[in-house]
């Protein structure tokens, strides 16, 4: 009798748990309409946004309203929209704006929703570390369907062959390659007209600031970093910065670094790489591996590139914090928007296909046809010709297949192998195997107050030391006298106060 | 004496309604201008109130009194930008005006009309290039590498033994900035002076020639005095705009020269977009308001100077 009673109780408890959980699941009401604000990382109007919207609505049964300002004006328009009080339900944000808006209470805390989400528990999701990196003081306010990607160093194989050196594995070997690229006429013009490398400035405009010159910065980082014990420091004031700036100054003085690095844009650097002025280029992993090769060949040069694993002193390349999808606190049904918008993005099926490759018949097809002079058999996946740029084919929609944080479901055809070129794949593999996530830096009121002046001062000092106009000690003295150290300490204190 | 014209005659003013009716078409035509001025010039001034608040576009503005001004007066970068704004603008103004006068005088002396027109067209052209394009062109021309034409010429002539980074070295940036500005704007600046020169009565020159005056004497005693009022007006009008320096400094500045190239408008820009968080629009509005007040003071000073020198003001 006791056993029967115990058995009945257990069954009863289990049933009640199932009922409670099913009730909880049922509590999420499907929204009638979702207003989304996004930049041009989702197909634009001219590229078939209406078809994307129609397909998304077909898959969810929800009315989707898309607000998509011009890509370059996105953050201006978005901030005006927020200021007007007319907030969208869901929007895409860069890492900087994400942490600021989270601190200001603009974003809905999706920690619980994420922990119980289908995506996280799908068994296909491989981005737990990325999502953890998006947490601010343990809370998650945004979701990234893909990694942020980063830069790795490419070296021209033909130049290495010409100077008789292999791919460098440490800084000493890297300098030897730089020296040979400057002194041994690797482009064969007979003139002293080469530099080892060029970069768009000595310090980047956004995190991770060191990604164009990782081989010189190595373990130094000029922005705020959280140490293993959880305390914050300003990397600019740490001992490693001296070594980094002296390495930059040394390489610049020896002519390894293009003298116009200070005023270069990224396009200038690419052009110098294509026209054989430079032989080393630290640039984006993945698709750019193919782009660099194609452009070198288009300029009549050997396109074979070494996608260099980080040299010993670098340890790992920085994987930048990806842009995130966030739900605003003005959203009336955030659980519903999470479930039907965010949690479906990587469903492993039709919706993931839509976000990754776009709409069948508009952006991709399996029909028997010839696209841009390439014939395709019936059933063979292929991307279609761009509606905006005739003569080029689409490569993806919002999610880069090489950076996606979830695989397609078993049995669902993943066309990545058919769409990604081998160089891009190799570059991506090298980067993925040797990268570490850049961390979100929370925003504080003190940071908003001083960081503009502080960044201007830091950038000036880095440039002046690198170009030999100042020694490191002189730079640090100026840093102190101009108020930089005081601002830096105030920001560090404000960050540590968050702990 | 009875036929002497009466003085101090007071013409009775017609009622406003009659005057309005009489000039109704003028007033009607003025309405769009008035609407434009109200909408685009006066309405935005409501935003001045934010300079007394902390405001990040998300939370409601919080009144902080004069705190934003105390903060900006305590920031060394602000004062550096303020100094640079005045220095770059005023020197640029003097150089550009001086060069425009010299160029106008030279053009005025040209006899062959076709050559004169061609010269005018060539010197006007740079004005129509955007600053972004001009900056790109000069970055290439002044590059310290083999791509830099100017450095290559200096090297070939043996004047230098190593390329100079004109736009990347603090010591070279300021003079280079002035030269680029002269190149870009001097030609256009000659338009007003050429108009003033063409208004000088040729009879005065003829009379001077008959009196034995040479070309230099005519220029010194006729042309320049005739131009003086125009020069002063141009200087005064442009002095009122010196605080608005932005585009030319923004496109030519870089990290290494910020101590020389940061001006108030670019300072506001970097405070807004380089803060690493949501900018405090109260602070940037305070900087903007301070800039406007200084600009207004300059206009009033200029107006006073104009009254003293010319006998009439400009506003």
Short mmCIF file of N, CA, C and O in Angstrom, two decimals, chain A residues 209-330:
data_model
loop_
_atom_site.label_atom_id
_atom_site.label_comp_id
_atom_site.label_asym_id
_atom_site.label_seq_id
_atom_site.Cartn_x
_atom_site.Cartn_y
_atom_site.Cartn_z
N UNK A 209 41.14 47.23 -30.87
CA UNK A 209 41.93 48.31 -31.47
C UNK A 209 43.25 47.87 -32.12
O UNK A 209 43.82 48.59 -32.90
N UNK A 210 43.72 46.69 -31.77
CA UNK A 210 45.05 46.27 -32.22
C UNK A 210 44.99 45.31 -33.40
O UNK A 210 46.01 44.75 -33.80
N UNK A 211 43.79 45.12 -33.98
CA UNK A 211 43.67 43.99 -34.91
C UNK A 211 44.37 44.17 -36.25
O UNK A 211 44.54 43.20 -36.96
N UNK A 212 44.80 45.39 -36.60
CA UNK A 212 45.54 45.53 -37.86
C UNK A 212 47.05 45.40 -37.67
O UNK A 212 47.79 45.27 -38.64
N UNK A 213 47.52 45.47 -36.43
CA UNK A 213 48.97 45.35 -36.17
C UNK A 213 49.23 44.39 -35.00
O UNK A 213 49.96 44.74 -34.06
N UNK A 214 48.67 43.20 -35.03
CA UNK A 214 48.78 42.31 -33.86
C UNK A 214 50.20 41.86 -33.59
O UNK A 214 50.56 41.61 -32.43
N UNK A 215 51.02 41.77 -34.65
CA UNK A 215 52.37 41.23 -34.46
C UNK A 215 53.27 42.20 -33.70
O UNK A 215 54.30 41.79 -33.18
N UNK A 216 52.87 43.45 -33.64
CA UNK A 216 53.64 44.44 -32.87
C UNK A 216 53.03 44.67 -31.49
O UNK A 216 53.74 44.83 -30.52
N UNK A 217 51.72 44.69 -31.42
CA UNK A 217 51.08 44.90 -30.11
C UNK A 217 51.25 43.67 -29.22
O UNK A 217 51.40 43.80 -28.01
N UNK A 218 51.18 42.49 -29.83
CA UNK A 218 51.34 41.23 -29.09
C UNK A 218 50.43 41.17 -27.87
O UNK A 218 49.22 41.11 -28.02
N UNK A 219 51.00 41.21 -26.65
CA UNK A 219 50.15 41.06 -25.46
C UNK A 219 49.65 42.40 -24.92
O UNK A 219 49.04 42.45 -23.85
N UNK A 220 49.90 43.48 -25.64
CA UNK A 220 49.45 44.79 -25.16
C UNK A 220 48.08 45.12 -25.75
O UNK A 220 47.77 44.72 -26.87
N UNK A 221 47.28 45.86 -24.99
CA UNK A 221 45.94 46.24 -25.45
C UNK A 221 45.65 47.64 -24.91
O UNK A 221 45.68 47.86 -23.70
N UNK A 222 45.39 48.60 -25.79
CA UNK A 222 45.34 50.00 -25.33
C UNK A 222 44.01 50.46 -24.75
O UNK A 222 43.79 51.64 -24.58
N UNK A 223 43.11 49.52 -24.46
CA UNK A 223 41.80 49.93 -23.93
C UNK A 223 41.59 49.23 -22.58
O UNK A 223 42.49 48.56 -22.07
N UNK A 224 40.41 49.37 -22.02
CA UNK A 224 40.14 48.80 -20.70
C UNK A 224 39.94 47.29 -20.81
O UNK A 224 39.22 46.82 -21.69
N UNK A 225 40.61 46.58 -19.93
CA UNK A 225 40.51 45.11 -19.95
C UNK A 225 40.24 44.59 -18.55
O UNK A 225 40.71 45.15 -17.55
N UNK A 226 39.50 43.50 -18.50
CA UNK A 226 39.20 42.89 -17.22
C UNK A 226 40.20 41.77 -16.98
O UNK A 226 40.37 40.89 -17.82
N UNK A 227 40.84 41.83 -15.83
CA UNK A 227 41.83 40.80 -15.50
C UNK A 227 41.14 39.54 -14.98
O UNK A 227 39.94 39.54 -14.74
N UNK A 228 41.94 38.51 -14.81
CA UNK A 228 41.34 37.23 -14.39
C UNK A 228 40.64 37.34 -13.04
O UNK A 228 39.67 36.61 -12.78
N UNK A 229 41.13 38.21 -12.17
CA UNK A 229 40.49 38.34 -10.85
C UNK A 229 39.24 39.23 -10.90
O UNK A 229 38.64 39.53 -9.88
N UNK A 230 38.89 39.66 -12.11
CA UNK A 230 37.66 40.44 -12.27
C UNK A 230 37.86 41.94 -12.21
O UNK A 230 36.94 42.71 -12.53
N UNK A 231 39.05 42.38 -11.78
CA UNK A 231 39.27 43.84 -11.71
C UNK A 231 39.61 44.39 -13.09
O UNK A 231 40.13 43.68 -13.95
N UNK A 232 39.30 45.67 -13.26
CA UNK A 232 39.55 46.33 -14.55
C UNK A 232 40.84 47.15 -14.48
O UNK A 232 41.15 47.72 -13.44
N UNK A 233 41.53 47.17 -15.61
CA UNK A 233 42.70 48.05 -15.73
C UNK A 233 42.65 48.70 -17.11
O UNK A 233 41.97 48.21 -18.01
N UNK A 234 43.37 49.79 -17.25
CA UNK A 234 43.53 50.40 -18.57
C UNK A 234 44.79 49.81 -19.17
O UNK A 234 45.91 50.05 -18.67
N UNK A 235 44.63 49.04 -20.24
CA UNK A 235 45.78 48.38 -20.86
C UNK A 235 46.85 49.36 -21.30
O UNK A 235 48.02 49.01 -21.40
N UNK A 236 46.44 50.61 -21.56
CA UNK A 236 47.41 51.60 -22.02
C UNK A 236 48.44 51.90 -20.95
O UNK A 236 49.57 52.28 -21.26
N UNK A 237 48.06 51.73 -19.69
CA UNK A 237 48.98 52.07 -18.59
C UNK A 237 49.75 50.83 -18.11
O UNK A 237 50.53 50.94 -17.16
N UNK A 238 49.54 49.70 -18.75
CA UNK A 238 50.20 48.47 -18.31
C UNK A 238 51.60 48.36 -18.94
O UNK A 238 51.86 48.92 -20.01
N UNK A 239 52.52 47.62 -18.27
CA UNK A 239 53.90 47.53 -18.77
C UNK A 239 54.01 47.02 -20.21
O UNK A 239 54.91 47.42 -20.95
N UNK A 240 53.09 46.15 -20.63
CA UNK A 240 53.19 45.58 -21.98
C UNK A 240 53.12 46.65 -23.07
O UNK A 240 53.64 46.45 -24.17
N UNK A 241 52.50 47.78 -22.75
CA UNK A 241 52.33 48.82 -23.77
C UNK A 241 53.69 49.41 -24.20
O UNK A 241 53.87 49.78 -25.36
N UNK A 242 54.62 49.47 -23.27
CA UNK A 242 55.94 50.02 -23.62
C UNK A 242 56.59 49.18 -24.72
O UNK A 242 57.09 49.71 -25.71
N UNK A 243 56.58 47.86 -24.51
CA UNK A 243 57.18 46.96 -25.50
C UNK A 243 56.49 47.11 -26.85
O UNK A 243 57.14 47.17 -27.90
N UNK A 244 55.17 47.21 -26.83
CA UNK A 244 54.41 47.30 -28.08
C UNK A 244 54.78 48.57 -28.85
O UNK A 244 55.06 48.52 -30.06
N UNK A 245 54.81 49.70 -28.15
CA UNK A 245 55.10 50.96 -28.84
C UNK A 245 56.55 51.01 -29.31
O UNK A 245 56.84 51.58 -30.38
N UNK A 246 57.43 50.42 -28.55
CA UNK A 246 58.84 50.41 -28.99
C UNK A 246 59.04 49.49 -30.19
O UNK A 246 59.84 49.79 -31.08
N UNK A 247 58.29 48.40 -30.25
CA UNK A 247 58.37 47.54 -31.43
C UNK A 247 57.84 48.28 -32.66
O UNK A 247 58.42 48.21 -33.74
N UNK A 248 56.74 49.00 -32.48
CA UNK A 248 56.18 49.78 -33.60
C UNK A 248 57.17 50.84 -34.07
O UNK A 248 57.40 51.01 -35.27
N UNK A 249 57.77 51.54 -33.10
CA UNK A 249 58.72 52.61 -33.43
C UNK A 249 59.93 52.04 -34.17
O UNK A 249 60.40 52.61 -35.17
N UNK A 250 60.40 50.90 -33.70
CA UNK A 250 61.57 50.27 -34.31
C UNK A 250 61.26 49.86 -35.76
O UNK A 250 62.04 50.14 -36.68
N UNK A 251 60.10 49.21 -35.94
CA UNK A 251 59.73 48.74 -37.29
C UNK A 251 59.48 49.91 -38.23
O UNK A 251 59.83 49.86 -39.41
N UNK A 252 58.92 50.99 -37.69
CA UNK A 252 58.65 52.18 -38.51
C UNK A 252 59.97 52.84 -38.93
O UNK A 252 60.16 53.20 -40.10
N UNK A 253 60.88 52.94 -37.96
CA UNK A 253 62.17 53.57 -38.25
C UNK A 253 62.96 52.77 -39.27
O UNK A 253 63.69 53.35 -40.10
N UNK A 254 62.83 51.46 -39.24
CA UNK A 254 63.57 50.62 -40.19
C UNK A 254 62.90 50.54 -41.55
O UNK A 254 63.41 49.86 -42.44
N UNK A 255 61.73 51.16 -41.68
CA UNK A 255 61.06 51.18 -42.98
C UNK A 255 60.24 49.93 -43.25
O UNK A 255 59.82 49.69 -44.39
N UNK A 256 59.99 49.12 -42.23
CA UNK A 256 59.17 47.92 -42.44
C UNK A 256 57.70 48.32 -42.62
O UNK A 256 56.97 47.72 -43.37
N UNK A 257 57.30 49.32 -41.83
CA UNK A 257 55.91 49.77 -41.89
C UNK A 257 55.80 50.94 -42.86
O UNK A 257 56.62 51.86 -42.82
N UNK A 258 54.82 50.88 -43.73
CA UNK A 258 54.57 51.94 -44.70
C UNK A 258 54.56 53.30 -43.99
O UNK A 258 53.83 53.49 -43.01
N UNK A 259 55.37 54.26 -44.46
CA UNK A 259 55.46 55.56 -43.76
C UNK A 259 54.14 56.31 -43.69
O UNK A 259 53.97 57.19 -42.85
N UNK A 260 53.20 56.01 -44.60
CA UNK A 260 51.93 56.75 -44.57
C UNK A 260 50.85 55.99 -43.79
O UNK A 260 49.65 56.26 -43.96
N UNK A 261 51.27 55.08 -42.95
CA UNK A 261 50.32 54.31 -42.15
C UNK A 261 49.37 55.22 -41.37
O UNK A 261 48.18 54.94 -41.24
N UNK A 262 49.88 56.31 -40.90
CA UNK A 262 49.09 57.26 -40.11
C UNK A 262 47.86 57.75 -40.86
O UNK A 262 46.78 57.91 -40.28
N UNK A 263 48.03 58.00 -42.16
CA UNK A 263 46.93 58.59 -42.93
C UNK A 263 46.27 57.58 -43.88
O UNK A 263 45.38 57.95 -44.64
N UNK A 264 46.71 56.33 -43.83
CA UNK A 264 46.11 55.32 -44.70
C UNK A 264 44.68 55.00 -44.28
O UNK A 264 44.36 54.95 -43.09
N UNK A 265 43.83 54.75 -45.26
CA UNK A 265 42.55 54.10 -45.00
C UNK A 265 42.72 52.63 -45.34
O UNK A 265 43.75 52.23 -45.91
N UNK A 266 41.75 51.80 -45.02
CA UNK A 266 41.89 50.37 -45.32
C UNK A 266 41.98 50.14 -46.83
O UNK A 266 42.67 49.22 -47.27
N UNK A 267 41.30 51.00 -47.59
CA UNK A 267 41.36 50.84 -49.05
C UNK A 267 42.78 51.10 -49.55
O UNK A 267 43.26 50.40 -50.45
N UNK A 268 43.44 52.10 -48.98
CA UNK A 268 44.83 52.38 -49.37
C UNK A 268 45.70 51.15 -49.11
O UNK A 268 46.56 50.79 -49.90
N UNK A 269 45.48 50.53 -47.95
CA UNK A 269 46.29 49.36 -47.59
C UNK A 269 46.05 48.20 -48.56
O UNK A 269 46.98 47.52 -48.97
N UNK A 270 44.79 48.01 -48.90
CA UNK A 270 44.47 46.93 -49.85
C UNK A 270 45.15 47.21 -51.18
O UNK A 270 45.76 46.33 -51.78
N UNK A 271 45.05 48.46 -51.63
CA UNK A 271 45.65 48.81 -52.93
C UNK A 271 47.16 48.61 -52.91
O UNK A 271 47.74 48.18 -53.89
N UNK A 272 47.80 48.94 -51.80
CA UNK A 272 49.26 48.75 -51.70
C UNK A 272 49.62 47.27 -51.72
O UNK A 272 50.68 46.89 -52.19
N UNK A 273 48.73 46.47 -51.18
CA UNK A 273 48.94 45.02 -51.21
C UNK A 273 48.76 44.50 -52.64
O UNK A 273 49.55 43.69 -53.12
N UNK A 274 47.74 45.02 -53.32
CA UNK A 274 47.47 44.56 -54.69
C UNK A 274 48.54 45.03 -55.67
O UNK A 274 48.84 44.33 -56.63
N UNK A 275 49.08 46.24 -55.45
CA UNK A 275 50.05 46.74 -56.45
C UNK A 275 51.49 46.41 -56.07
O UNK A 275 52.44 46.99 -56.61
N UNK A 276 51.66 45.45 -55.17
CA UNK A 276 52.98 44.92 -54.82
C UNK A 276 53.88 45.91 -54.08
O UNK A 276 55.10 45.82 -54.14
N UNK A 277 53.26 46.86 -53.39
CA UNK A 277 54.07 47.75 -52.54
C UNK A 277 54.34 47.06 -51.21
O UNK A 277 55.40 47.27 -50.60
N UNK A 278 53.39 46.27 -50.74
CA UNK A 278 53.57 45.54 -49.48
C UNK A 278 53.35 44.05 -49.68
O UNK A 278 52.67 43.64 -50.63
N UNK A 279 53.91 43.27 -48.77
CA UNK A 279 53.81 41.81 -48.90
C UNK A 279 53.09 41.15 -47.75
O UNK A 279 52.78 39.96 -47.80
N UNK A 280 52.87 41.90 -46.67
CA UNK A 280 52.18 41.36 -45.49
C UNK A 280 50.95 42.22 -45.25
O UNK A 280 51.03 43.46 -45.33
N UNK A 281 49.86 41.58 -44.95
CA UNK A 281 48.63 42.36 -44.75
C UNK A 281 47.78 41.67 -43.69
O UNK A 281 47.38 40.52 -43.87
N UNK A 282 47.54 42.35 -42.60
CA UNK A 282 46.66 41.79 -41.58
C UNK A 282 45.27 42.30 -41.83
O UNK A 282 45.01 43.51 -41.74
N UNK A 283 44.38 41.39 -42.22
CA UNK A 283 43.04 41.81 -42.65
C UNK A 283 42.04 40.71 -42.29
O UNK A 283 42.41 39.68 -41.73
N UNK A 284 40.79 40.96 -42.64
CA UNK A 284 39.71 40.10 -42.16
C UNK A 284 39.86 38.66 -42.63
O UNK A 284 40.24 38.39 -43.77
N UNK A 285 39.51 37.75 -41.76
CA UNK A 285 39.53 36.32 -42.08
C UNK A 285 38.29 35.98 -42.89
O UNK A 285 37.33 36.75 -42.94
N UNK A 286 38.32 34.83 -43.51
CA UNK A 286 37.14 34.34 -44.23
C UNK A 286 37.11 34.82 -45.66
O UNK A 286 38.10 34.67 -46.40
N UNK A 287 36.00 35.46 -46.03
CA UNK A 287 35.78 35.85 -47.43
C UNK A 287 36.92 36.69 -48.00
O UNK A 287 37.25 36.60 -49.19
N UNK A 288 37.54 37.51 -47.14
CA UNK A 288 38.62 38.36 -47.64
C UNK A 288 39.83 37.53 -48.08
O UNK A 288 40.65 38.00 -48.88
N UNK A 289 39.95 36.31 -47.59
CA UNK A 289 41.01 35.42 -48.06
C UNK A 289 40.89 35.23 -49.56
O UNK A 289 41.89 35.24 -50.30
N UNK A 290 39.66 35.09 -50.02
CA UNK A 290 39.41 34.94 -51.46
C UNK A 290 39.54 36.28 -52.17
O UNK A 290 40.16 36.38 -53.23
N UNK A 291 38.96 37.31 -51.57
CA UNK A 291 39.00 38.63 -52.22
C UNK A 291 40.43 39.09 -52.49
O UNK A 291 40.73 39.63 -53.56
N UNK A 292 41.31 38.89 -51.52
CA UNK A 292 42.71 39.33 -51.70
C UNK A 292 43.36 38.56 -52.85
O UNK A 292 44.04 39.14 -53.70
N UNK A 293 43.13 37.27 -52.87
CA UNK A 293 43.70 36.43 -53.94
C UNK A 293 43.18 36.88 -55.31
O UNK A 293 43.96 37.10 -56.24
N UNK A 294 41.87 37.05 -55.40
CA UNK A 294 41.25 37.42 -56.68
C UNK A 294 41.80 38.77 -57.17
O UNK A 294 42.13 38.94 -58.34
N UNK A 295 41.91 39.72 -56.25
CA UNK A 295 42.39 41.05 -56.65
C UNK A 295 43.86 41.05 -57.02
O UNK A 295 44.27 41.80 -57.91
N UNK A 296 44.65 40.25 -56.33
CA UNK A 296 46.06 40.16 -56.71
C UNK A 296 46.18 39.59 -58.13
O UNK A 296 46.93 40.11 -58.96
N UNK A 297 45.41 38.55 -58.39
CA UNK A 297 45.46 37.93 -59.72
C UNK A 297 44.92 38.88 -60.79
O UNK A 297 45.44 38.94 -61.90
N UNK A 298 43.89 39.65 -60.42
CA UNK A 298 43.33 40.62 -61.37
C UNK A 298 44.35 41.69 -61.72
O UNK A 298 44.30 42.28 -62.80
N UNK A 299 45.30 41.93 -60.81
CA UNK A 299 46.36 42.92 -61.07
C UNK A 299 47.61 42.27 -61.67
O UNK A 299 48.67 42.90 -61.72
N UNK A 300 47.47 41.02 -62.04
CA UNK A 300 48.57 40.33 -62.72
C UNK A 300 49.64 39.79 -61.80
O UNK A 300 50.77 39.54 -62.22
N UNK A 301 49.31 39.59 -60.53
CA UNK A 301 50.29 39.08 -59.57
C UNK A 301 49.89 37.69 -59.06
O UNK A 301 48.74 37.29 -59.19
N UNK A 302 50.86 37.03 -58.46
CA UNK A 302 50.59 35.72 -57.86
C UNK A 302 49.64 35.91 -56.66
O UNK A 302 49.89 36.73 -55.79
N UNK A 303 48.58 35.15 -56.65
CA UNK A 303 47.58 35.35 -55.60
C UNK A 303 47.69 34.40 -54.43
O UNK A 303 46.86 34.43 -53.52
N UNK A 304 48.71 33.55 -54.44
CA UNK A 304 48.79 32.58 -53.34
C UNK A 304 49.24 33.26 -52.04
O UNK A 304 50.26 33.94 -52.00
N UNK A 305 48.44 33.08 -51.01
CA UNK A 305 48.71 33.73 -49.73
C UNK A 305 48.83 32.72 -48.61
O UNK A 305 48.14 31.70 -48.61
N UNK A 306 49.70 33.03 -47.67
CA UNK A 306 49.79 32.23 -46.46
C UNK A 306 48.87 32.87 -45.42
O UNK A 306 49.04 34.05 -45.10
N UNK A 307 47.88 32.13 -44.96
CA UNK A 307 47.05 32.62 -43.84
C UNK A 307 47.81 32.23 -42.58
O UNK A 307 47.81 31.08 -42.15
N UNK A 308 48.48 33.21 -42.00
CA UNK A 308 49.48 32.93 -40.95
C UNK A 308 48.84 32.68 -39.58
O UNK A 308 48.13 33.54 -39.06
N UNK A 309 49.10 31.53 -38.99
CA UNK A 309 48.69 31.36 -37.58
C UNK A 309 49.46 32.39 -36.75
O UNK A 309 50.55 32.80 -37.12
N UNK A 310 48.91 32.83 -35.63
CA UNK A 310 49.60 33.88 -34.86
C UNK A 310 51.01 33.46 -34.47
O UNK A 310 51.24 32.29 -34.13
N UNK A 311 51.94 34.41 -34.55
CA UNK A 311 53.30 34.10 -34.12
C UNK A 311 53.29 33.85 -32.60
O UNK A 311 52.33 34.23 -31.92
N UNK A 312 54.33 33.23 -32.11
CA UNK A 312 54.34 32.76 -30.72
C UNK A 312 53.98 33.86 -29.73
O UNK A 312 53.22 33.63 -28.78
N UNK A 313 54.49 35.07 -29.95
CA UNK A 313 54.28 36.16 -28.99
C UNK A 313 52.85 36.70 -29.01
O UNK A 313 52.42 37.35 -28.07
N UNK A 314 52.14 36.45 -30.11
CA UNK A 314 50.79 37.00 -30.23
C UNK A 314 49.77 36.12 -29.50
O UNK A 314 48.76 36.59 -29.00
N UNK A 315 50.04 34.86 -29.42
CA UNK A 315 49.16 33.92 -28.74
C UNK A 315 47.89 33.66 -29.54
O UNK A 315 47.66 32.54 -29.99
N UNK A 316 47.05 34.66 -29.73
CA UNK A 316 45.81 34.45 -30.48
C UNK A 316 45.34 35.77 -31.08
O UNK A 316 45.60 36.84 -30.52
N UNK A 317 44.67 35.68 -32.23
CA UNK A 317 44.07 36.88 -32.82
C UNK A 317 42.79 37.22 -32.05
O UNK A 317 42.20 36.36 -31.41
N UNK A 318 42.37 38.47 -32.16
CA UNK A 318 41.13 38.87 -31.49
C UNK A 318 39.92 38.63 -32.39
O UNK A 318 39.91 39.04 -33.54
N UNK A 319 38.95 37.95 -31.82
CA UNK A 319 37.66 37.78 -32.48
C UNK A 319 36.77 38.88 -31.91
O UNK A 319 36.47 38.90 -30.72
N UNK A 320 36.37 39.82 -32.73
CA UNK A 320 35.66 40.99 -32.20
C UNK A 320 34.28 40.60 -31.67
O UNK A 320 33.70 39.59 -32.10
N UNK A 321 33.77 41.41 -30.80
CA UNK A 321 32.43 41.17 -30.28
C UNK A 321 31.44 41.40 -31.43
O UNK A 321 31.47 42.44 -32.08
N UNK A 322 30.60 40.41 -31.72
CA UNK A 322 29.71 40.56 -32.88
C UNK A 322 28.59 41.56 -32.62
O UNK A 322 28.24 41.82 -31.46
N UNK A 323 28.00 42.07 -33.69
CA UNK A 323 26.77 42.87 -33.52
C UNK A 323 25.69 41.95 -32.93
O UNK A 323 25.69 40.75 -33.20
N UNK A 324 24.80 42.51 -32.15
CA UNK A 324 23.81 41.67 -31.48
C UNK A 324 22.39 42.12 -31.80
O UNK A 324 22.14 43.29 -32.07
N UNK A 325 21.49 41.17 -31.71
CA UNK A 325 20.06 41.45 -31.80
C UNK A 325 19.55 41.62 -30.38
O UNK A 325 19.78 40.74 -29.53
N UNK A 326 18.88 42.72 -30.12
CA UNK A 326 18.38 42.97 -28.77
C UNK A 326 16.91 43.36 -28.83
O UNK A 326 16.44 43.91 -29.83
N UNK A 327 16.22 43.05 -27.76
CA UNK A 327 14.80 43.40 -27.65
C UNK A 327 14.70 44.59 -26.71
O UNK A 327 15.34 44.61 -25.64
N UNK A 328 13.94 45.59 -27.09
CA UNK A 328 13.87 46.79 -26.25
C UNK A 328 12.89 46.58 -25.09
O UNK A 328 11.97 45.74 -25.18
N UNK A 329 13.08 47.35 -24.05
CA UNK A 329 12.18 47.25 -22.90
C UNK A 329 10.81 47.84 -23.21
O UNK A 329 9.88 47.69 -22.43
N UNK A 330 10.70 48.52 -24.36
CA UNK A 330 9.40 49.05 -24.75
C UNK A 330 8.54 47.98 -25.42
O UNK A 330 7.34 48.17 -25.61
#
